[in-house]
Coordinates of N, CA and C and ligand atoms in Angstrom, one line a residue:
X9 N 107.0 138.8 105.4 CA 107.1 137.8 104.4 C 108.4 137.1 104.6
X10 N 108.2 135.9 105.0 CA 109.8 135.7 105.2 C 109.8 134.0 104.0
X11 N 108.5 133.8 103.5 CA 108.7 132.7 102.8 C 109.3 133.1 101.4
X12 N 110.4 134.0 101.2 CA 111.1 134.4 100.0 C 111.6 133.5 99.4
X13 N 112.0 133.2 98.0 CA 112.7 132.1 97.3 C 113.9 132.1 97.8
X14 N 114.9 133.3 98.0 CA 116.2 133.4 98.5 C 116.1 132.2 100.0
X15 N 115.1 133.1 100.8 CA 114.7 131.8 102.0 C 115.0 130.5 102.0
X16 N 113.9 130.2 100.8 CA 113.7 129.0 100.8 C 114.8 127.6 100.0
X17 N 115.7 129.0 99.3 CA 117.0 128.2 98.7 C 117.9 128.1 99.6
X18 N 118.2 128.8 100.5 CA 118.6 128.7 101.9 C 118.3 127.5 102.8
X19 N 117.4 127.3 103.0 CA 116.8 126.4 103.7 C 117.1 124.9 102.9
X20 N 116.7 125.4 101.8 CA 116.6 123.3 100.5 C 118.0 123.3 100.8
X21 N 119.4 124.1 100.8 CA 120.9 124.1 100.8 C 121.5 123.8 102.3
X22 N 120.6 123.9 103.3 CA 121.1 123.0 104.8 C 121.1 121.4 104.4
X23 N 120.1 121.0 104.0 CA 119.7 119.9 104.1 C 120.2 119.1 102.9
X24 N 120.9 118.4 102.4 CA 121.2 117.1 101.5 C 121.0 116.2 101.9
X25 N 121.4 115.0 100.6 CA 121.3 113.3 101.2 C 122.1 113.4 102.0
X26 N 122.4 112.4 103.3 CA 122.8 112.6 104.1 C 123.6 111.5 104.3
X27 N 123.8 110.6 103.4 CA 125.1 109.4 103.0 C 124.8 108.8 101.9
X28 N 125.8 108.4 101.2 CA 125.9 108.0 99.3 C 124.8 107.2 99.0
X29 N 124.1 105.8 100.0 CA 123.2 105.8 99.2 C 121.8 106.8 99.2
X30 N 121.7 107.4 100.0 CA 120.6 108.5 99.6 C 120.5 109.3 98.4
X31 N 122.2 109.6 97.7 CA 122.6 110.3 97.4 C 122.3 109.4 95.8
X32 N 122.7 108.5 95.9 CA 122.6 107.1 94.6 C 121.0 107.4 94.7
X33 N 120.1 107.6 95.5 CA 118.8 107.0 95.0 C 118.4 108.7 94.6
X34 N 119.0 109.8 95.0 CA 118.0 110.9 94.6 C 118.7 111.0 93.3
X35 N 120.2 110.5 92.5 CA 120.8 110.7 91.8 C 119.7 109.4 90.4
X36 N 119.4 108.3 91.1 CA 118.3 107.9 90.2 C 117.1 108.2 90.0
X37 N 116.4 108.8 91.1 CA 115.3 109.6 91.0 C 115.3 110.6 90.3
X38 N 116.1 111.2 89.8 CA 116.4 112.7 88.4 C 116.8 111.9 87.2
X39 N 117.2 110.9 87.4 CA 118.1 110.7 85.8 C 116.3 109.9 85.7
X40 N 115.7 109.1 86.2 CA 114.4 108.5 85.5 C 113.5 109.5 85.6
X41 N 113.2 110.6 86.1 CA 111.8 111.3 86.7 C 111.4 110.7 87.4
X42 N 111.8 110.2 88.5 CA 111.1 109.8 89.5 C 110.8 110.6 90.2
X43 N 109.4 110.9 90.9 CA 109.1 112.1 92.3 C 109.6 111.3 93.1
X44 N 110.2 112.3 93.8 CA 110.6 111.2 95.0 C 110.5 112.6 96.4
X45 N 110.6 112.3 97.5 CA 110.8 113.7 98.3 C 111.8 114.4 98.5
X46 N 112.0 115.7 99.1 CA 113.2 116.4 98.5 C 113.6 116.1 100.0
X47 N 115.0 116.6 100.0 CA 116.0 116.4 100.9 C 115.3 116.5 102.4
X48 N 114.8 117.9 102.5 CA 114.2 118.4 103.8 C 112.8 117.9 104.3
X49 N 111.9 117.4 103.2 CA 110.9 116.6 103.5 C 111.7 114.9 104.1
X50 N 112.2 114.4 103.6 CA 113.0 113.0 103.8 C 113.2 113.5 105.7
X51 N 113.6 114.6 105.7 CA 114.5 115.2 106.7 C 113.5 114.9 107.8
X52 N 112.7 116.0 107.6 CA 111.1 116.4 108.5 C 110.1 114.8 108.9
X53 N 110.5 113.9 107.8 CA 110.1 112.4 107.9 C 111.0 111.8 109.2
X54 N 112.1 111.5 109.2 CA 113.0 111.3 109.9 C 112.9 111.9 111.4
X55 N 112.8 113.0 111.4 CA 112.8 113.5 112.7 C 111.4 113.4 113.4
X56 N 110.2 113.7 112.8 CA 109.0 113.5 113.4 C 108.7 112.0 114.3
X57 N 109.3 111.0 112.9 CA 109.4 109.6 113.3 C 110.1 109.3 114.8
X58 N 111.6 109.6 114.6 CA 112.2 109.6 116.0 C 111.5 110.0 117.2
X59 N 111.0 111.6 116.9 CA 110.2 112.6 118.0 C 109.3 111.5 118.5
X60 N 108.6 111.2 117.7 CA 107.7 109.9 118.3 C 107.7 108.6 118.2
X61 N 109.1 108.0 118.4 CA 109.2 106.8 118.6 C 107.9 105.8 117.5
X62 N 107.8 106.1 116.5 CA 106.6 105.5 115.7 C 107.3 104.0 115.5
X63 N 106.5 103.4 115.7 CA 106.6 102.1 115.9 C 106.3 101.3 114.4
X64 N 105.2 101.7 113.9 CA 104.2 101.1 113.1 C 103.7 102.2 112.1
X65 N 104.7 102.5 110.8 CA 104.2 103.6 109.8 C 103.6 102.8 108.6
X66 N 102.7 103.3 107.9 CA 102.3 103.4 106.7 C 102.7 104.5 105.6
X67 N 102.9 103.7 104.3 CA 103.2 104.8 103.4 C 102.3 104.4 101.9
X68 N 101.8 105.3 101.6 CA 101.2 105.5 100.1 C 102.3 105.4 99.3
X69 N 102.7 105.0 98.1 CA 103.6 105.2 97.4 C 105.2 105.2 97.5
X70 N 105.6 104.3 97.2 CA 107.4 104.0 97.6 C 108.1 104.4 96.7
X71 N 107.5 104.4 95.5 CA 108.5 105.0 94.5 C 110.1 104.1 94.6
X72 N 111.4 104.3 94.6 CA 112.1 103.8 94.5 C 112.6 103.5 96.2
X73 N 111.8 104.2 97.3 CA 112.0 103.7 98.4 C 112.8 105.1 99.6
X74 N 112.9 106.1 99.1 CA 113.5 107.4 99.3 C 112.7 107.5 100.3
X75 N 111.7 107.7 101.0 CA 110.9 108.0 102.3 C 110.7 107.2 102.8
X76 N 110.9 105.8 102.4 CA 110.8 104.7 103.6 C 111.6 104.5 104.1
X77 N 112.9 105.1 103.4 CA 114.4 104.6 103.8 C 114.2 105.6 105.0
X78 N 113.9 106.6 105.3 CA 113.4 107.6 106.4 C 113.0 107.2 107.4
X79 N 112.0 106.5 106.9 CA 111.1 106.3 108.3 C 111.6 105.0 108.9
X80 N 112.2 104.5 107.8 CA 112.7 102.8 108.6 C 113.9 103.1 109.2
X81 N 114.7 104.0 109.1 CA 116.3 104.4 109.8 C 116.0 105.2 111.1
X82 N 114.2 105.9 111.1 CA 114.0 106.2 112.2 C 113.8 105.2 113.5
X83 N 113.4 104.0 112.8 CA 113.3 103.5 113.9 C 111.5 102.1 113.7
X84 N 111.3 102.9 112.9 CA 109.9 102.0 111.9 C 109.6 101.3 111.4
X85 N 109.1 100.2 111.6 CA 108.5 99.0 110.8 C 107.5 99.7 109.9
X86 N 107.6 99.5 108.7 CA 107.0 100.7 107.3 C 106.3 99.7 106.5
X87 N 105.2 99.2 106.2 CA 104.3 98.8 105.4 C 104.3 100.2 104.4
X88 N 105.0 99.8 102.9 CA 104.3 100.5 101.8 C 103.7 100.0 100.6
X89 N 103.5 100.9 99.5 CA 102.3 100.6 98.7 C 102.9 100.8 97.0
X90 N 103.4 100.2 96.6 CA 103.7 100.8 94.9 C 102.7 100.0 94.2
X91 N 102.6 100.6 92.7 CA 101.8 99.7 91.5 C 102.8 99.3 90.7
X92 N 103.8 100.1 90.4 CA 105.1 100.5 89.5 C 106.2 99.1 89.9
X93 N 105.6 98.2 89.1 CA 107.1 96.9 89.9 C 108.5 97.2 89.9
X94 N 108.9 98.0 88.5 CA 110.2 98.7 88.7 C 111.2 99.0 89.5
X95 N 109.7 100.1 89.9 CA 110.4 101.1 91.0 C 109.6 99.8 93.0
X96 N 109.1 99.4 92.9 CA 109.0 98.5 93.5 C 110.3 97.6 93.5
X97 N 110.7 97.3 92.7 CA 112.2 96.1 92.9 C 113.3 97.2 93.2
X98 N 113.4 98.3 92.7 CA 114.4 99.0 93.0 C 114.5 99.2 94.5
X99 N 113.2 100.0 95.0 CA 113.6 99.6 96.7 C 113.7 99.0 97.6
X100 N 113.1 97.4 97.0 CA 113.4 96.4 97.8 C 115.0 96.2 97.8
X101 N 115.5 96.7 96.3 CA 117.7 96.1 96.5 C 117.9 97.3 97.5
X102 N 117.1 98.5 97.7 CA 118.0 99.8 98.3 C 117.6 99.7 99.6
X103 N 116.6 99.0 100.6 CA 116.3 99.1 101.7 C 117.1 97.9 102.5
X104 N 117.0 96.7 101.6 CA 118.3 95.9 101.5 C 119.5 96.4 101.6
X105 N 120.3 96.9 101.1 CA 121.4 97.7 100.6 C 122.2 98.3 102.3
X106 N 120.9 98.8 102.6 CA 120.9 100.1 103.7 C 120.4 99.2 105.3
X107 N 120.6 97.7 104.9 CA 120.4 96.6 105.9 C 118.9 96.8 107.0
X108 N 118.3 97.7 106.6 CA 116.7 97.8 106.6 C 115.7 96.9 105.7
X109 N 116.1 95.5 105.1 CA 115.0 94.3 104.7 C 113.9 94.1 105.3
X110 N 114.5 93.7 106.9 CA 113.4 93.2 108.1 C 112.2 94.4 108.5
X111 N 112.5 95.8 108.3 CA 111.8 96.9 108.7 C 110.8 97.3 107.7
X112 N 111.0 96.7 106.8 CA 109.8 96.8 105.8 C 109.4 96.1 105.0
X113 N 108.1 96.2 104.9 CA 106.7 95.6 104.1 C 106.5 96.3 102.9
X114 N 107.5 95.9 101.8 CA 107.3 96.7 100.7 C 106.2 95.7 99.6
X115 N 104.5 96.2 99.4 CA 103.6 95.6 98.8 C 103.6 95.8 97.3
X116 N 103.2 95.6 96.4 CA 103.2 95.6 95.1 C 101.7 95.3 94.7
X117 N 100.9 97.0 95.3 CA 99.7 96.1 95.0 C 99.0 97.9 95.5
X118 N 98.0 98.2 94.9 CA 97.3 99.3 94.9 C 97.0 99.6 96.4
X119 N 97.3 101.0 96.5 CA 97.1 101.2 97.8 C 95.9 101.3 98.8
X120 N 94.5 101.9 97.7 CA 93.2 101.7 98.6 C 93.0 100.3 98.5
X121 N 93.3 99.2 97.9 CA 93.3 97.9 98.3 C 94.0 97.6 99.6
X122 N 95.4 97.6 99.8 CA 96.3 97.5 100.5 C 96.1 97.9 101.9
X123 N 95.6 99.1 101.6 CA 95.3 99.8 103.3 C 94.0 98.9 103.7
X124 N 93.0 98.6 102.7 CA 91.6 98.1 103.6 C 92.3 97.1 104.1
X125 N 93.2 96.3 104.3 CA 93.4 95.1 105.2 C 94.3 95.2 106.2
X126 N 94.9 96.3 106.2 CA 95.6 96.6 107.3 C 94.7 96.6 108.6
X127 N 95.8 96.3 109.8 CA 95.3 96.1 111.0 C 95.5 97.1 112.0
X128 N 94.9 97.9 112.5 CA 95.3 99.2 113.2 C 95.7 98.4 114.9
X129 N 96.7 99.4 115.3 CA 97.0 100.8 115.1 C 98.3 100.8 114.5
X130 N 98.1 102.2 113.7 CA 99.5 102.6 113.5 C 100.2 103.9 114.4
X131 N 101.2 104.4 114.0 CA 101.8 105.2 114.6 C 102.1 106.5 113.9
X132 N 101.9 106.2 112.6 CA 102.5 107.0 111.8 C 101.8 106.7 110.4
X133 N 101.5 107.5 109.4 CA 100.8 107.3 108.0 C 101.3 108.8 107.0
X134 N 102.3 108.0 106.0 CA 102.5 109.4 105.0 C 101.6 108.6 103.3
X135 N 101.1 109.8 103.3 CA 100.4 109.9 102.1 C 101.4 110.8 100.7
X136 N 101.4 109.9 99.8 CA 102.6 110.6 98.8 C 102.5 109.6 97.3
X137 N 101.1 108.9 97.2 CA 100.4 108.5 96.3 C 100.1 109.5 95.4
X138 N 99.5 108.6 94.5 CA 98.7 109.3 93.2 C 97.4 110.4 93.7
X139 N 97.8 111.9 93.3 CA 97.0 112.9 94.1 C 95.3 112.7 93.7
X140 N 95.0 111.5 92.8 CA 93.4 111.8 92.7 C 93.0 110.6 93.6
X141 N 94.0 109.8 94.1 CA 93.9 109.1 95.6 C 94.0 110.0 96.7
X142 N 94.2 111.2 96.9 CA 94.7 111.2 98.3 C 93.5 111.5 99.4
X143 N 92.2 112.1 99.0 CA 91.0 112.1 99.4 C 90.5 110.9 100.2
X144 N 90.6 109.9 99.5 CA 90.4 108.5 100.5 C 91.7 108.0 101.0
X145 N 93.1 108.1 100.5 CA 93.7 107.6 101.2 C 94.1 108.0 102.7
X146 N 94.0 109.5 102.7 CA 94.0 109.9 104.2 C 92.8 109.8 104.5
X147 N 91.1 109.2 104.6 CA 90.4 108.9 105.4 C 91.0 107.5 105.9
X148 N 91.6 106.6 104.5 CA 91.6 105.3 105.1 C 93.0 105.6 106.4
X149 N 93.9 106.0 106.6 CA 94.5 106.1 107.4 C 94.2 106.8 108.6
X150 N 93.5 107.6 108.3 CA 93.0 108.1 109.9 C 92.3 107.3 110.7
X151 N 91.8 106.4 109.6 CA 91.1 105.3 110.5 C 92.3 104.0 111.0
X152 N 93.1 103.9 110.7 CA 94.6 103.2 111.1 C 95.2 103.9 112.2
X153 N 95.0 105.1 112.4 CA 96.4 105.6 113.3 C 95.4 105.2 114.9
X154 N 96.4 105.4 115.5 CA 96.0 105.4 117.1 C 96.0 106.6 117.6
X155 N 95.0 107.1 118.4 CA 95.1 108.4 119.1 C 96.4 109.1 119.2
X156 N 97.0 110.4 118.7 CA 97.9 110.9 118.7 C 98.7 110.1 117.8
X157 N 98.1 109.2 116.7 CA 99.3 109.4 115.8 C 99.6 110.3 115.2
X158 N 100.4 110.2 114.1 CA 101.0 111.3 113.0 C 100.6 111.0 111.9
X159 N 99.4 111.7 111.0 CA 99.7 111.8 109.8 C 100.4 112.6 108.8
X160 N 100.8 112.6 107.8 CA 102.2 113.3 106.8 C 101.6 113.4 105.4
X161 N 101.2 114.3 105.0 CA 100.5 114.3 103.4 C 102.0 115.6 102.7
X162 N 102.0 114.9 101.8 CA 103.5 115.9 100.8 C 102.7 116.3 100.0
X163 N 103.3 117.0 99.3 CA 103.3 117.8 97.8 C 101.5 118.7 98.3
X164 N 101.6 119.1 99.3 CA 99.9 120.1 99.8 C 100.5 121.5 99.1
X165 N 101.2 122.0 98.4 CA 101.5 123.3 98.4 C 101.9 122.8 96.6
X166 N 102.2 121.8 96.3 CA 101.9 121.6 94.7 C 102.5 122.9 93.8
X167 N 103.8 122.6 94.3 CA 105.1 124.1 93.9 C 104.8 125.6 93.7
X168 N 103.4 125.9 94.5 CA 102.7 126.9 94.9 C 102.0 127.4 94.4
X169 N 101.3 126.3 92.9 CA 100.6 126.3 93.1 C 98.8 126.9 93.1
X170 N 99.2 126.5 94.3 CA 98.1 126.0 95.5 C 97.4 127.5 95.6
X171 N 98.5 128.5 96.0 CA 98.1 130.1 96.3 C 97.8 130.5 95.2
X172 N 98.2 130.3 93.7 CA 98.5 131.3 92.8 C 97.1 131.0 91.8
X173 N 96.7 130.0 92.0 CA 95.6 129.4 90.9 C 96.2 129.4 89.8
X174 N 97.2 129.0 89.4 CA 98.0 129.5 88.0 C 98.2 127.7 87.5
X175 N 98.3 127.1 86.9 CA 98.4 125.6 86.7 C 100.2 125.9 85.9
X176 N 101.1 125.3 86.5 CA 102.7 125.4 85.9 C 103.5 124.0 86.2
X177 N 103.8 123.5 85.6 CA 105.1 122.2 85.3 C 103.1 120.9 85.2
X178 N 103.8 120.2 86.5 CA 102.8 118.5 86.3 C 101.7 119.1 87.1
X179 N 101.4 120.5 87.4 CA 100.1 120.6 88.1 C 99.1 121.5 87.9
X180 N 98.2 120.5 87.2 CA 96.8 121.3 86.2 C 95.9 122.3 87.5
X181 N 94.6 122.4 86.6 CA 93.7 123.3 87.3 C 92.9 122.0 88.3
X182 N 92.5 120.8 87.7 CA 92.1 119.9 88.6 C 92.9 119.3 89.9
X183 N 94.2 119.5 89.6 CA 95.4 119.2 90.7 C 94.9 120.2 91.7
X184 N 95.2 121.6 91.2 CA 94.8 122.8 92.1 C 93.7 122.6 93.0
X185 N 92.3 122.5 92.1 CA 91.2 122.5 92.5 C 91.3 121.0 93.9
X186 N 91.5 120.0 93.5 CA 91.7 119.0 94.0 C 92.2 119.2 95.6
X187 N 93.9 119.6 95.6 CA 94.5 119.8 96.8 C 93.8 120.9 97.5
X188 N 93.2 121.9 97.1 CA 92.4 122.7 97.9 C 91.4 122.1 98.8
X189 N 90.5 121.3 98.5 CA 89.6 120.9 98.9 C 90.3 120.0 99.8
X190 N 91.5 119.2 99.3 CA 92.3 118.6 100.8 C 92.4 118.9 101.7
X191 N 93.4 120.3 101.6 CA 94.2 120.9 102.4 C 92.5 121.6 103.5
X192 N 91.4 122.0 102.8 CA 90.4 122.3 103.8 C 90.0 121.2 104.2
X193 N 90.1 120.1 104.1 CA 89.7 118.7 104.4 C 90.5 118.5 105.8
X194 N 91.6 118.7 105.5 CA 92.8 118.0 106.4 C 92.8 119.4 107.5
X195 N 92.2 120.4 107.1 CA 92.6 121.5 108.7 C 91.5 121.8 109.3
X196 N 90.0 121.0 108.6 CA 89.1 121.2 109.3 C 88.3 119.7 110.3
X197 N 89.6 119.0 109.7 CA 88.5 117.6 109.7 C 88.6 117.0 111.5
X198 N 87.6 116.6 111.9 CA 86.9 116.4 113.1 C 88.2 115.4 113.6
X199 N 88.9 114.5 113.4 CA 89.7 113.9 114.0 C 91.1 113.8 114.0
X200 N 91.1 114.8 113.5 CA 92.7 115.7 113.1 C 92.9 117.1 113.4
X201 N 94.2 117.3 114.1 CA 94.6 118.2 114.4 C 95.8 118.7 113.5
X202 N 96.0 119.8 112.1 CA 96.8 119.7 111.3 C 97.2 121.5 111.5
X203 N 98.4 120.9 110.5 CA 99.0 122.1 110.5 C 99.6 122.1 109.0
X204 N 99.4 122.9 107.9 CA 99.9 122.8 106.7 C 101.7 123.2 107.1
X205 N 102.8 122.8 107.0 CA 104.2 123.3 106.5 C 105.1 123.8 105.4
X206 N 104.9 125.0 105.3 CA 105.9 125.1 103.8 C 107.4 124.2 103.5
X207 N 107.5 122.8 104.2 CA 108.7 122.4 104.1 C 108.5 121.6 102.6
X208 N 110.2 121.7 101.7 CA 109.8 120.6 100.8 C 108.7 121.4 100.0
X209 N 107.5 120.4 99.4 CA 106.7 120.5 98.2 C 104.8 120.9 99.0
X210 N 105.5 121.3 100.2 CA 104.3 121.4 101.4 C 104.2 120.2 102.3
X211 N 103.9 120.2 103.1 CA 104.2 119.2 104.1 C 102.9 119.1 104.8
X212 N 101.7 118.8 104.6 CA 100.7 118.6 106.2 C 100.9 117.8 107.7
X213 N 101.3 118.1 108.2 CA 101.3 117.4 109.3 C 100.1 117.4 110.7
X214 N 99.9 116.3 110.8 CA 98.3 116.4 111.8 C 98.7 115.5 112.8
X215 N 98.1 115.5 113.5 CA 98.1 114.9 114.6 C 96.8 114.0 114.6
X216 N 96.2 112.8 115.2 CA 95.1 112.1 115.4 C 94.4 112.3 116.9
X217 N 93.1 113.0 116.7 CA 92.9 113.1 117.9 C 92.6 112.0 118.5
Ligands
SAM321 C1 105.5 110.7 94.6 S1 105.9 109.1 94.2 C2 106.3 108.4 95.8 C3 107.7 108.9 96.3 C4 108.2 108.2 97.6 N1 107.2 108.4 98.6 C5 109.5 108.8 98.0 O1 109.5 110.0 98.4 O2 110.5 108.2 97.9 C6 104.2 108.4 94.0 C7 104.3 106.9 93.7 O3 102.9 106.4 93.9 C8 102.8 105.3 93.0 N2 101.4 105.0 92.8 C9 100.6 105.4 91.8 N3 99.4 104.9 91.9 C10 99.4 104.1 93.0 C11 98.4 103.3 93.7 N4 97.2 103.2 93.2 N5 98.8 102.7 94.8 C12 100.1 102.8 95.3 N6 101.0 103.5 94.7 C13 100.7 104.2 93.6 C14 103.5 105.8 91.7 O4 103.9 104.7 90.9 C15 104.7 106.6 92.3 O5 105.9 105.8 92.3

């Protein structure tokens, strides 16, 4: 057993924002309740992106812009998706801010809308929407990526959750029930090659066959 909490506070304690504005946006992400991703998921975003030169990412949900700022510093032109205009205008000043404007397509418009018009391929697709979307929102993106893209689904481990059947903080028995049937969705499904990660809030990462 090496996935112990001592572990894993170990692990969350390598990883911080990794310059003030990251540090300004997780610092507003707590003071409103915003979800936003934790340090080592942002992290695991960042590096995968690089690893593969992704050209062309998609994201479900921007929230105040915390994982786009990731994927766009990797190197990505980022089409994302809010309903929330708020937190929509907030990451349009912070991707600005962080001289990343040109790198992203920040939409203000529901995301199974938003994705039907997109133009494939992509390179890259994180899903981190509203969880009673996430069932169609990773079909609609598997049908976007290009062979061997990367898909990225967060919060699959649902602060654990997932294992315990126990429903604790924002995640009921439908949440539970819900992400299960994902998580078997996403590691059996015919055009994905996945791998759940305990990084962060759980991490799926798959590959596009
Ligand atoms: C977990 S947060 C996203 C966090 C963000 N990816 C980050 O780490 O910085 C989920 C966001 O999805 C947004 N959302 C909810 N329903 C949506 C929908 N139908 N389409 C797009 N976004 C939606 C919420 O307003 C919320 O800000």
């Amino acid at each position: 057993m090496i996935l112990t909490a001592p572990v894993m506070h170990y692990l969350a304690g390598l990883v911080g924002p990794s310059d003030p504005l990251l540090a300004e946006m997780q610092e507003h992400a707590e003071e409103e309740s915003i979800p936003v991703v934790q340090p080592e998921t942002g992290r695991l975003l960042e590096v995968l992106a690089t690893a593969t030169g992704a050209q062309r990412a998609v994201e479900v949900g921007t929230a105040i812009g915390v994982s786009t700022l990731h994927l766009a510093r990797a190197g990505a032109h980022v089409t994302s998706f809010e309903v929330d205009e708020l937190r929509h205008q907030a990451a349009r000043g912070y991707l600005a801010r962080a001289g990343l404007a040109d790198r992203v397509d920040l939409r203000l418009q529901d995301a199974t809308e938003g994705l039907a018009t997109l133009v494939p391929p992509f390179d890259l697709g994180f899903v981190d929407g509203p969880k009673q979307g996430y069932a169609d929102h990773i079909e609609q993106i598997v049908e976007l990526l290009r062979p061997g893209g990367l898909l990225l689904v967060d919060n699959v481990l649902i602060s654990g959750t997932i294992a315990t059947g126990v429903p604790a903080g924002p995640w009921t028995s439908d949440h539970i029930e819900r992400m299960r049937r994902i998580n078997q969705r996403l590691t059996t499904h015919p055009r994905l090659l996945s791998l759940i990660s305990p990084v962060g809030d759980g991490v799926a990462i798959a590959v596009r066959r």
